[in-house]
Amino acid sequence: MNPSPEKPYAEVAFNLPIKEVFTYKIPPEFAGKVQVGMRVLVPFGRRRITGYVVALAAKWDKDIKLKSISDLPDTKPVVGEEILALTKWLSGYYQCAWGEAIRAALPAGFDDESREEFSLTEMGGDALLKGSLSKSAILLLHFIGEHPRATSKQCQKGLGKKFSAHSLAHLKQDGLLTSTETIHKSTVGYQFVKTARLKSELPEPEQIEQLLKRSPKQKQVYELLIKGEVSTIDLERQVKGSAAALRSLKEKELVEVFSKKLERTSHVDTSNQPIGASLKFTPEQKKVFVELDAAIRESKFQTFLLHGVTGSGKTELYIRCIQQVLEQGKTAIMMVPEISLTPQTVERFRQRFGDRVAILHSGLSQKERFIEWKKIYDKQVSIAVGARSAVFAPFENLGIIVIDEEHDGSYKQDSTPRYHARDTAVIRARSQNAVVLLGSATPSLESIHNTQLDKYKYLSLEKRVGDRMLPIVSLVDMRRERKEFKNFSILSGQLIAAIRDRLSRKEQIFLFLNRRGTARFVYCPDCGYVVECNHCSVTLTFHGSEDRLLCHYCNFSARMPGHCIECQSEVIRFSGFGTQKLEEETMKLFPKAKITRLDRDTTQSKSAFANMHRDMHSGEIDILIGTQMITKGHDFPNVTLVGVVAADVALNIPDFRSCERAFQLMTQVAGRAGRGKVPGKVLIQTNNPDHYMFEFVMEHDVNAFHDKELKLRKRLNYPPYTRIIALEVVCENETQGQNAIGKLRQSLSRLVSREKSVELIGPSKAALYRIQNKFRWHLILRSGNMKQLQNILLKCPELKEPKAFGKIKLSIDVDPLNLL
């Protein structure tokens, strides 16, 4: 949208939990420059913050004096009209502010930040010497005295648990501290480049000739700079060893070096990049592609669910569909759930499409992510590959959105805005007349239900490429292992024998355990005391490599106690096990094997996944041990054995989706075996072999599992047959939190009583009641009609007024995936 001098008012949305937009006056210096989709810096309360222009207005009828826009960081809109409309829908459906939705669509670290910096006043210095204040106030004054211009965040980081926001506010109010507001400029969008140029005042030419007479390299650099300023990097490219020459020229007062601020740009060579050779389709793939190709050619919105067994060639279909879209001059988004899948997917796409691919995922640094986003914004690439946030890639003329492993829970964001990328993609594609292709070996029940309602078109691939067999899946009853064979170790006799056999044949093995650490918890056998986190209602996990107890929710760590803290008994026992313990046991059993562990503890570096992929393909890994990171999408032809070490972990989670998730995990991890010429084998260790889920896993019968699970869901009135909105109250003070959730329930109860077929469930304490010293409660609204639920929330007075809950955090999760 073009700027309009006739519209002197801008409506601005903020990345704050406030649903209203605010109107600002456009000052004369920005007249005709402000456009919809631009960022603006505006006064908001006592601060200056970044907002997003969502509309321009010609009139302001209200009798209120308007504040003016302070600054305009952009020369053109950063959010296009299409993404603006998408974020508007997202804010309405997922019950968040429009500004929060816009912020989610932009790269992290993009906006300037307003910071309040604190310094000690003379009164504050005197008070510190007298020492008559509270302990927390003295600590704050002392810290700010040593760190002038410290922000609240820096104080909190420096003082840890001793920090008090209440004390900070009072010290400022009493005049012991003074504060100034500064704008911290984001450096994501630009970079500083060291640049050399000739000085403005130079000696006479004869004198310069004399100074450079014995230095040919200095003369070469000087002559280059006569043509204009050059970055030191470019200078080094043109004149090797120019750094020393530049230093000498500076000493001779002929040259100066300065930092030049430049907008970050991305350069992609898209010339002469032929599309790589396609693989030959199987008859099944060809049949599926004909249907997809017809929809792409018609440029007609349609959503397809591609249900293909593991190894059936879904990725080749994705690539061929994207190829068709590019041939029409359109663009494509390819979404994958995990960062771990991205290196392999990017490699395949780069082999086929060269540098036409941009990568968007959270594993990149803020600057790297901005550069990838800029490639798309500047129309230098045609394909975006990435995780959840790739759904907002700023493409125009979108032809297809592909979502691989569409069932995966990581497509749902667990913080505001709590959007689901799959459902957001469908809405975006509808507005663009684009095709949506959802792919999975284990589709979600929601997507299967949508095919039954004819919202999605069902396609299937029932055979592996090359007619390779699906792996043979067997159950190992760990109760019998202990009772009959007196085997109390982590690995069963069957699995140990199978590993030994595969190693002797130079084949590779996956061992899957969805739990980190060495021991799940530490307890005293005499009094039953269990070591718990000081800040969360969970047990601490023992990590043997660090010899410490860690909380997997708040990262609290403690030393391993030498005796029971409760009864002083000297005997401390470990219960349960995680990937660290499994790694130790496997190393003892197979000392000559090359063993690698892949979990959150071992994947801190960006290169961890790429290194693992390289080592697996080169045969540098014999046994790969991992959590769910290893279950999806990986294609290693030499993996012929998969061991599921503790299948019951996923089944025992108190959530109505736990059986569906466990089935998906088992089927996906089983699918890693036998993708090459050698048939695969899967051994699943369980204490509950009679559970109905295992029967379907062993038979690879996804459709029969769906039928059974959908019947159960319908009988119990659970999604996908009903819709759910979860409201969560989080508070540091337990009593205040209980009062707030009670008040909210009363208000919602009155509204629900007027509606038919709407249920209000709760309030109840969350399964994980305390996390990071904060208590959590849940309320659930359930109905067959989402609009009914949305209307109830819109009418609720407590939800209309953001200040109603004060310091209590209230979050709304529409279509929640996690009710823990």
Coordinates of C-alpha atoms in Angstrom, one line a residue, residues 318-753:
Y318 CA 7.2 -33.0 -2.5
I319 CA 10.2 -32.0 -4.7
R320 CA 8.4 -32.8 -7.9
C321 CA 5.3 -30.7 -6.9
I322 CA 7.5 -27.8 -5.9
Q323 CA 9.3 -28.1 -9.3
Q324 CA 5.9 -27.8 -11.1
V325 CA 5.1 -24.7 -9.0
L326 CA 8.4 -23.1 -9.9
E327 CA 7.8 -23.8 -13.6
Q328 CA 4.6 -21.7 -13.3
G329 CA 6.7 -18.8 -11.9
K330 CA 5.4 -19.3 -8.4
T331 CA 7.0 -19.8 -5.0
A332 CA 6.9 -22.7 -2.4
I333 CA 7.2 -23.3 1.3
M334 CA 8.5 -26.7 2.6
M335 CA 8.0 -27.2 6.3
V336 CA 9.7 -29.8 8.5
P337 CA 9.0 -30.2 12.3
E338 CA 12.5 -30.6 13.8
I339 CA 15.7 -28.7 13.3
S340 CA 17.4 -32.2 13.1
L341 CA 15.5 -32.9 9.9
T342 CA 16.5 -29.7 8.3
P343 CA 20.1 -30.5 7.2
Q344 CA 19.1 -33.6 5.3
T345 CA 16.0 -31.9 3.7
V346 CA 18.0 -28.7 2.8
E347 CA 20.8 -30.9 1.3
R348 CA 18.2 -32.7 -0.9
F349 CA 16.6 -29.4 -2.0
R350 CA 19.9 -27.8 -2.7
Q351 CA 21.0 -30.7 -4.8
R352 CA 17.8 -30.3 -6.9
F353 CA 17.2 -26.5 -6.8
G354 CA 20.7 -25.0 -6.2
D355 CA 20.7 -21.7 -4.3
R356 CA 17.0 -21.0 -4.9
V357 CA 16.4 -22.2 -1.3
A358 CA 16.3 -20.2 1.9
I359 CA 16.4 -21.8 5.4
L360 CA 14.2 -20.6 8.3
H361 CA 14.5 -22.2 11.7
S362 CA 15.3 -21.4 15.3
G363 CA 18.7 -23.1 15.1
L364 CA 20.1 -20.1 13.2
S365 CA 21.5 -17.0 14.9
Q366 CA 19.3 -13.9 14.7
K367 CA 21.6 -12.4 12.0
E368 CA 21.6 -15.6 9.9
R369 CA 17.8 -15.8 10.2
F370 CA 17.4 -12.2 9.1
I371 CA 19.7 -12.9 6.0
E372 CA 17.5 -15.9 5.0
W373 CA 14.3 -13.9 5.5
K374 CA 15.8 -11.0 3.5
K375 CA 16.5 -13.4 0.6
I376 CA 12.8 -14.2 0.4
Y377 CA 11.8 -10.5 1.0
D378 CA 14.1 -9.4 -1.8
K379 CA 12.7 -12.1 -4.2
Q380 CA 16.1 -13.7 -4.6
V381 CA 14.9 -17.2 -3.8
S382 CA 11.7 -19.2 -4.6
I383 CA 11.7 -21.9 -1.9
A384 CA 11.7 -21.6 1.9
V385 CA 12.6 -24.7 3.9
G386 CA 12.2 -24.5 7.7
A387 CA 10.2 -25.3 10.8
R388 CA 7.1 -23.7 12.2
S389 CA 7.9 -20.0 11.5
A390 CA 8.4 -20.8 7.7
V391 CA 4.6 -20.5 7.3
F392 CA 5.2 -16.7 7.4
A393 CA 7.8 -16.6 4.7
P394 CA 7.2 -13.2 2.9
F395 CA 6.6 -14.8 -0.6
E396 CA 4.3 -13.3 -3.1
N397 CA 2.5 -15.5 -5.7
L398 CA 2.6 -18.6 -3.4
G399 CA 1.9 -21.9 -5.2
I400 CA 2.2 -24.6 -2.6
I401 CA 2.8 -25.2 1.1
V402 CA 4.2 -28.7 1.9
I403 CA 4.1 -29.8 5.5
D404 CA 6.1 -33.0 6.2
E405 CA 5.3 -35.1 9.3
E406 CA 2.1 -33.0 9.6
H407 CA 1.1 -34.9 12.8
D408 CA 4.1 -33.5 14.7
G409 CA 3.4 -31.5 17.9
S410 CA 6.2 -29.0 17.3
Y411 CA 4.1 -27.3 14.6
K412 CA 2.0 -25.9 17.6
Q413 CA 3.7 -22.9 19.3
D414 CA 3.7 -23.2 23.1
S415 CA 3.9 -19.5 23.8
T416 CA 1.9 -16.5 22.6
P417 CA 0.7 -16.5 19.9
R418 CA -0.1 -20.2 20.3
Y419 CA -0.8 -20.9 16.6
H420 CA -0.7 -24.2 14.8
A421 CA 1.5 -23.9 11.7
R422 CA -0.5 -26.6 9.8
D423 CA -3.9 -24.8 10.3
T424 CA -2.3 -21.4 9.6
A425 CA -0.9 -22.8 6.4
V426 CA -4.3 -23.9 5.2
I427 CA -5.8 -20.4 5.9
R428 CA -2.8 -18.8 4.0
A429 CA -3.1 -21.1 1.0
R430 CA -6.9 -20.5 0.8
S431 CA -6.3 -16.7 0.4
Q432 CA -3.6 -17.4 -2.3
N433 CA -5.4 -20.1 -4.3
A434 CA -2.4 -22.4 -3.4
V435 CA -2.2 -26.1 -2.8
V436 CA -1.5 -27.5 0.7
L437 CA 0.2 -30.9 0.8
L438 CA 0.3 -32.6 4.3
G439 CA 2.5 -35.7 4.5
S440 CA 3.0 -38.3 7.2
A441 CA 3.3 -42.0 7.8
T442 CA 1.2 -41.5 10.9
P443 CA -1.3 -38.7 10.2
S444 CA -3.0 -36.9 13.1
L445 CA -6.5 -37.9 14.0
E446 CA -7.6 -34.3 13.3
S447 CA -6.4 -34.6 9.6
I448 CA -7.9 -38.1 9.2
H449 CA -11.2 -36.7 10.5
N450 CA -10.9 -33.8 8.0
T451 CA -10.6 -36.3 5.1
Q452 CA -13.8 -38.0 6.3
L453 CA -15.5 -34.5 6.3
D454 CA -14.2 -33.9 2.7
K455 CA -12.2 -30.9 3.9
Y456 CA -8.9 -32.6 2.9
K457 CA -8.4 -35.0 -0.1
Y458 CA -6.9 -38.4 1.0
L459 CA -4.0 -39.8 -1.0
S460 CA -1.9 -42.9 0.0
L461 CA 1.4 -44.6 -0.7
E462 CA 1.2 -48.2 0.7
K463 CA 4.5 -49.6 -0.5
R464 CA 8.1 -48.7 0.1
V465 CA 10.2 -47.6 -2.9
G466 CA 11.9 -50.6 -4.6
D467 CA 9.3 -52.9 -3.0
R468 CA 11.4 -53.0 0.2
M469 CA 9.7 -54.8 3.0
L470 CA 8.5 -52.9 6.1
P471 CA 10.5 -54.0 9.1
I472 CA 9.5 -57.0 11.2
V473 CA 8.3 -55.7 14.6
S474 CA 8.5 -57.9 17.8
L475 CA 7.6 -57.2 21.4
V476 CA 9.8 -58.1 24.3
D477 CA 8.0 -58.6 27.7
M478 CA 10.3 -57.0 30.3
R479 CA 8.3 -58.5 33.1
R480 CA 9.1 -62.0 31.8
E481 CA 12.8 -60.9 31.2
R482 CA 13.1 -60.1 35.0
K483 CA 10.9 -63.0 36.3
E484 CA 12.1 -65.9 34.2
F485 CA 15.6 -64.9 33.0
K486 CA 16.6 -62.8 36.1
N487 CA 17.7 -60.0 33.7
F488 CA 17.4 -56.7 35.5
S489 CA 19.5 -54.7 33.1
I490 CA 18.2 -52.0 30.7
L491 CA 18.6 -54.2 27.6
S492 CA 16.8 -57.5 27.1
G493 CA 18.7 -60.7 26.1
Q494 CA 16.9 -60.6 22.7
L495 CA 18.0 -57.0 22.0
I496 CA 21.6 -57.7 23.1
A497 CA 21.8 -60.7 20.8
A498 CA 20.3 -58.7 17.9
I499 CA 22.8 -55.8 18.4
R500 CA 25.7 -58.3 18.4
D501 CA 24.4 -59.9 15.2
R502 CA 24.1 -56.6 13.4
L503 CA 27.5 -55.4 14.5
S504 CA 29.1 -58.6 13.2
R505 CA 27.5 -57.8 9.8
K506 CA 28.8 -54.1 9.8
E507 CA 25.2 -52.8 10.0
Q508 CA 24.0 -49.9 12.0
I509 CA 21.6 -49.7 15.0
F510 CA 19.2 -47.1 16.5
L511 CA 18.4 -47.3 20.2
F512 CA 15.5 -45.1 21.1
L513 CA 14.7 -43.9 24.6
N514 CA 12.6 -40.7 25.1
R515 CA 14.2 -39.7 28.4
R516 CA 17.4 -37.9 29.1
G517 CA 19.9 -38.4 31.9
T518 CA 21.3 -41.3 33.9
A519 CA 18.6 -42.0 36.5
R520 CA 15.0 -40.7 36.4
F521 CA 15.0 -39.9 40.2
V522 CA 17.0 -40.5 43.3
Y523 CA 15.4 -41.8 46.5
C524 CA 16.1 -43.2 50.0
P525 CA 15.1 -46.8 50.4
D526 CA 14.7 -46.4 54.2
C527 CA 12.2 -43.5 54.5
G528 CA 11.1 -43.2 50.8
Y529 CA 12.3 -39.6 50.4
V530 CA 12.6 -38.5 46.8
V531 CA 14.9 -35.6 45.7
E532 CA 12.6 -33.0 44.1
C533 CA 13.3 -29.6 42.4
N534 CA 13.2 -26.6 44.7
H535 CA 11.2 -24.7 42.1
C536 CA 9.0 -27.3 40.3
S537 CA 6.7 -30.1 41.4
V538 CA 9.0 -32.7 39.6
T539 CA 11.8 -35.0 40.7
L540 CA 15.4 -34.2 39.8
T541 CA 17.1 -36.3 37.2
F542 CA 20.6 -37.6 37.8
H543 CA 23.1 -36.8 35.1
G544 CA 26.2 -39.0 35.6
S545 CA 28.5 -37.2 33.2
E546 CA 28.2 -34.0 35.3
D547 CA 27.6 -35.9 38.6
R548 CA 24.7 -33.5 39.3
L549 CA 20.9 -33.6 39.7
L550 CA 19.1 -31.5 37.1
C551 CA 15.5 -30.3 36.6
H552 CA 14.4 -30.6 33.0
Y553 CA 11.9 -27.8 33.4
C554 CA 13.8 -24.9 35.0
N555 CA 17.4 -26.1 34.7
F556 CA 17.9 -26.0 38.5
S557 CA 20.9 -28.1 39.4
A558 CA 22.1 -29.6 42.7
R559 CA 25.0 -31.7 43.9
M560 CA 24.3 -35.4 44.4
P561 CA 23.7 -35.8 48.2
G562 CA 26.0 -38.2 50.1
H563 CA 23.2 -39.2 52.4
C564 CA 19.4 -38.9 52.8
I565 CA 18.4 -35.3 53.5
E566 CA 15.3 -36.4 55.4
C567 CA 16.5 -39.4 57.7
Q568 CA 20.3 -39.1 57.2
S569 CA 20.5 -42.7 55.9
E570 CA 23.8 -43.2 54.0
V571 CA 22.1 -45.5 51.4
I572 CA 20.9 -43.5 48.3
R573 CA 19.3 -45.4 45.4
F574 CA 18.7 -44.6 41.7
S575 CA 15.5 -45.4 39.9
G576 CA 14.7 -45.4 36.2
F577 CA 17.2 -44.5 33.5
G578 CA 17.7 -42.1 30.7
T579 CA 19.9 -41.9 27.5
Q580 CA 23.1 -41.3 29.5
K581 CA 22.6 -44.5 31.5
L582 CA 21.7 -46.4 28.3
E583 CA 24.9 -45.1 26.6
E584 CA 27.0 -46.2 29.6
E585 CA 25.4 -49.7 29.6
T586 CA 25.8 -50.1 25.8
M587 CA 29.5 -49.1 26.0
K588 CA 30.1 -51.8 28.7
L589 CA 28.3 -54.5 26.6
F590 CA 29.9 -53.4 23.3
P591 CA 33.3 -51.8 24.1
K592 CA 34.5 -52.0 20.4
A593 CA 31.4 -50.4 18.9
K594 CA 31.4 -46.7 17.9
I595 CA 28.5 -45.3 19.9
T596 CA 27.0 -41.8 19.7
R597 CA 24.2 -40.2 21.8
L598 CA 21.8 -37.6 20.3
D599 CA 19.7 -35.7 22.8
R600 CA 19.3 -32.1 24.0
D601 CA 22.4 -32.5 26.2
T602 CA 24.6 -33.4 23.2
T603 CA 23.2 -31.0 20.6
Q604 CA 24.1 -27.6 21.9
S605 CA 26.2 -26.7 18.8
K606 CA 24.6 -25.8 15.5
S607 CA 26.7 -28.5 13.7
A608 CA 25.7 -31.4 15.9
F609 CA 23.0 -32.7 13.6
A610 CA 25.0 -32.2 10.4
N611 CA 28.0 -34.0 12.1
M612 CA 25.7 -36.9 13.0
H613 CA 24.3 -37.2 9.5
R614 CA 27.8 -37.2 8.0
D615 CA 29.1 -39.8 10.5
M616 CA 26.1 -42.1 10.0
H617 CA 26.5 -42.0 6.2
S618 CA 30.3 -42.6 6.4
G619 CA 29.9 -45.5 8.9
E620 CA 31.6 -43.7 11.7
I621 CA 28.7 -44.6 14.0
D622 CA 27.7 -48.2 14.8
I623 CA 25.0 -47.5 17.4
L624 CA 23.1 -44.2 17.6
I625 CA 21.3 -43.7 20.9
G626 CA 18.7 -40.9 21.1
T627 CA 15.4 -39.4 22.1
Q628 CA 12.6 -38.5 19.7
M629 CA 15.1 -36.4 17.7
I630 CA 16.1 -39.7 15.9
T631 CA 12.6 -40.9 15.2
K632 CA 11.5 -38.8 12.2
G633 CA 12.6 -38.3 8.7
H634 CA 16.2 -39.6 8.8
D635 CA 17.1 -41.9 5.9
F636 CA 20.1 -44.1 6.6
P637 CA 20.1 -47.2 4.4
N638 CA 22.5 -49.2 6.6
V639 CA 20.3 -49.0 9.8
T640 CA 18.8 -52.5 10.0
L641 CA 17.9 -52.7 13.7
V642 CA 15.9 -50.4 15.9
G643 CA 15.5 -51.0 19.6
V644 CA 12.8 -49.2 21.5
V645 CA 14.2 -49.5 25.1
A646 CA 11.2 -48.3 27.2
A647 CA 8.0 -48.1 25.1
D648 CA 5.8 -47.4 28.2
V649 CA 7.3 -43.9 28.8
A650 CA 5.1 -42.3 26.1
L651 CA 2.0 -44.3 27.1
N652 CA 2.0 -43.3 30.8
I653 CA 1.5 -39.5 30.2
P654 CA -1.8 -38.3 31.7
D655 CA -3.2 -36.8 28.5
F656 CA -6.0 -38.1 26.2
R657 CA -3.6 -37.9 23.2
S658 CA -0.8 -40.1 24.9
C659 CA -1.8 -43.3 23.0
E660 CA -1.9 -41.5 19.6
R661 CA 1.5 -40.0 20.3
A662 CA 3.0 -43.3 21.5
F663 CA 1.7 -45.0 18.4
Q664 CA 3.2 -42.3 16.1
L665 CA 6.6 -42.5 17.9
M666 CA 6.7 -46.3 17.7
T667 CA 5.7 -46.3 14.1
Q668 CA 8.1 -43.5 13.1
V669 CA 11.1 -45.0 14.9
A670 CA 10.3 -48.5 13.5
G671 CA 10.4 -46.8 10.0
R672 CA 14.1 -46.0 10.4
A673 CA 14.9 -49.7 10.0
G674 CA 15.4 -51.5 6.7
R675 CA 15.4 -48.5 4.3
G676 CA 18.3 -50.1 2.3
K677 CA 18.6 -53.5 0.7
V678 CA 18.7 -55.5 4.0
P679 CA 15.3 -56.0 5.7
G680 CA 14.8 -54.3 9.0
K681 CA 14.0 -55.6 12.5
V682 CA 12.4 -53.7 15.4
L683 CA 12.4 -54.8 19.0
I684 CA 10.1 -53.0 21.4
Q685 CA 10.7 -53.5 25.1
T686 CA 7.6 -53.0 27.3
N687 CA 6.1 -53.8 30.7
N688 CA 2.6 -53.7 29.2
P689 CA 2.6 -56.0 26.1
D690 CA -1.2 -56.4 26.2
H691 CA -1.9 -52.8 25.4
Y692 CA -4.0 -52.6 22.2
M693 CA -1.6 -50.1 20.6
F694 CA 1.2 -52.6 20.2
E695 CA -0.9 -54.9 18.0
F696 CA -1.3 -52.1 15.4
V697 CA 2.4 -51.2 15.6
M698 CA 3.4 -54.8 14.9
E699 CA 1.0 -55.1 11.9
H700 CA 2.0 -51.6 10.6
D701 CA -1.8 -51.0 10.5
V702 CA -2.2 -47.3 10.8
N703 CA -5.8 -47.2 9.4
A704 CA -7.1 -49.8 11.9
F705 CA -5.5 -47.8 14.8
H706 CA -7.2 -44.6 13.5
D707 CA -10.6 -46.4 13.4
K708 CA -10.2 -47.7 17.0
E709 CA -8.9 -44.4 18.4
L710 CA -11.5 -42.3 16.7
K711 CA -14.3 -44.5 18.1
L712 CA -12.8 -44.0 21.6
R713 CA -12.6 -40.3 21.1
K714 CA -16.1 -40.0 19.9
R715 CA -17.4 -42.0 22.9
L716 CA -15.5 -39.8 25.3
N717 CA -16.4 -36.5 23.5
Y718 CA -12.8 -35.6 22.8
P719 CA -11.2 -33.9 19.7
P720 CA -11.5 -34.1 16.8
Y721 CA -15.2 -34.5 17.5
T722 CA -15.3 -31.5 19.8
R723 CA -13.2 -28.3 20.1
I724 CA -11.3 -27.3 23.1
I725 CA -9.9 -24.0 24.5
A726 CA -7.7 -24.2 27.6
L727 CA -7.2 -21.3 29.9
E728 CA -4.2 -21.4 32.2
V729 CA -3.6 -19.2 35.3
V730 CA 0.1 -18.9 36.5
C731 CA 1.0 -17.2 39.7
E732 CA 3.9 -17.1 42.2
N733 CA 1.4 -16.7 45.1
E734 CA -0.7 -19.9 45.5
T735 CA -3.6 -18.1 47.2
Q736 CA -3.8 -15.3 44.7
G737 CA -3.8 -17.8 41.9
Q738 CA -6.6 -19.9 43.4
N739 CA -8.7 -16.7 43.9
A740 CA -8.1 -15.6 40.3
I741 CA -9.0 -19.0 38.7
G742 CA -12.1 -19.2 41.0
K743 CA -13.2 -15.7 39.9
L744 CA -12.6 -16.6 36.2
R745 CA -14.6 -19.8 36.6
Q746 CA -17.6 -17.9 38.1
S747 CA -17.5 -15.4 35.2
L748 CA -17.3 -18.1 32.5
S749 CA -19.9 -20.2 34.3
R750 CA -22.5 -17.5 33.9
L751 CA -21.8 -17.2 30.2
V752 CA -21.7 -21.0 29.6
S753 CA -25.1 -21.4 31.4

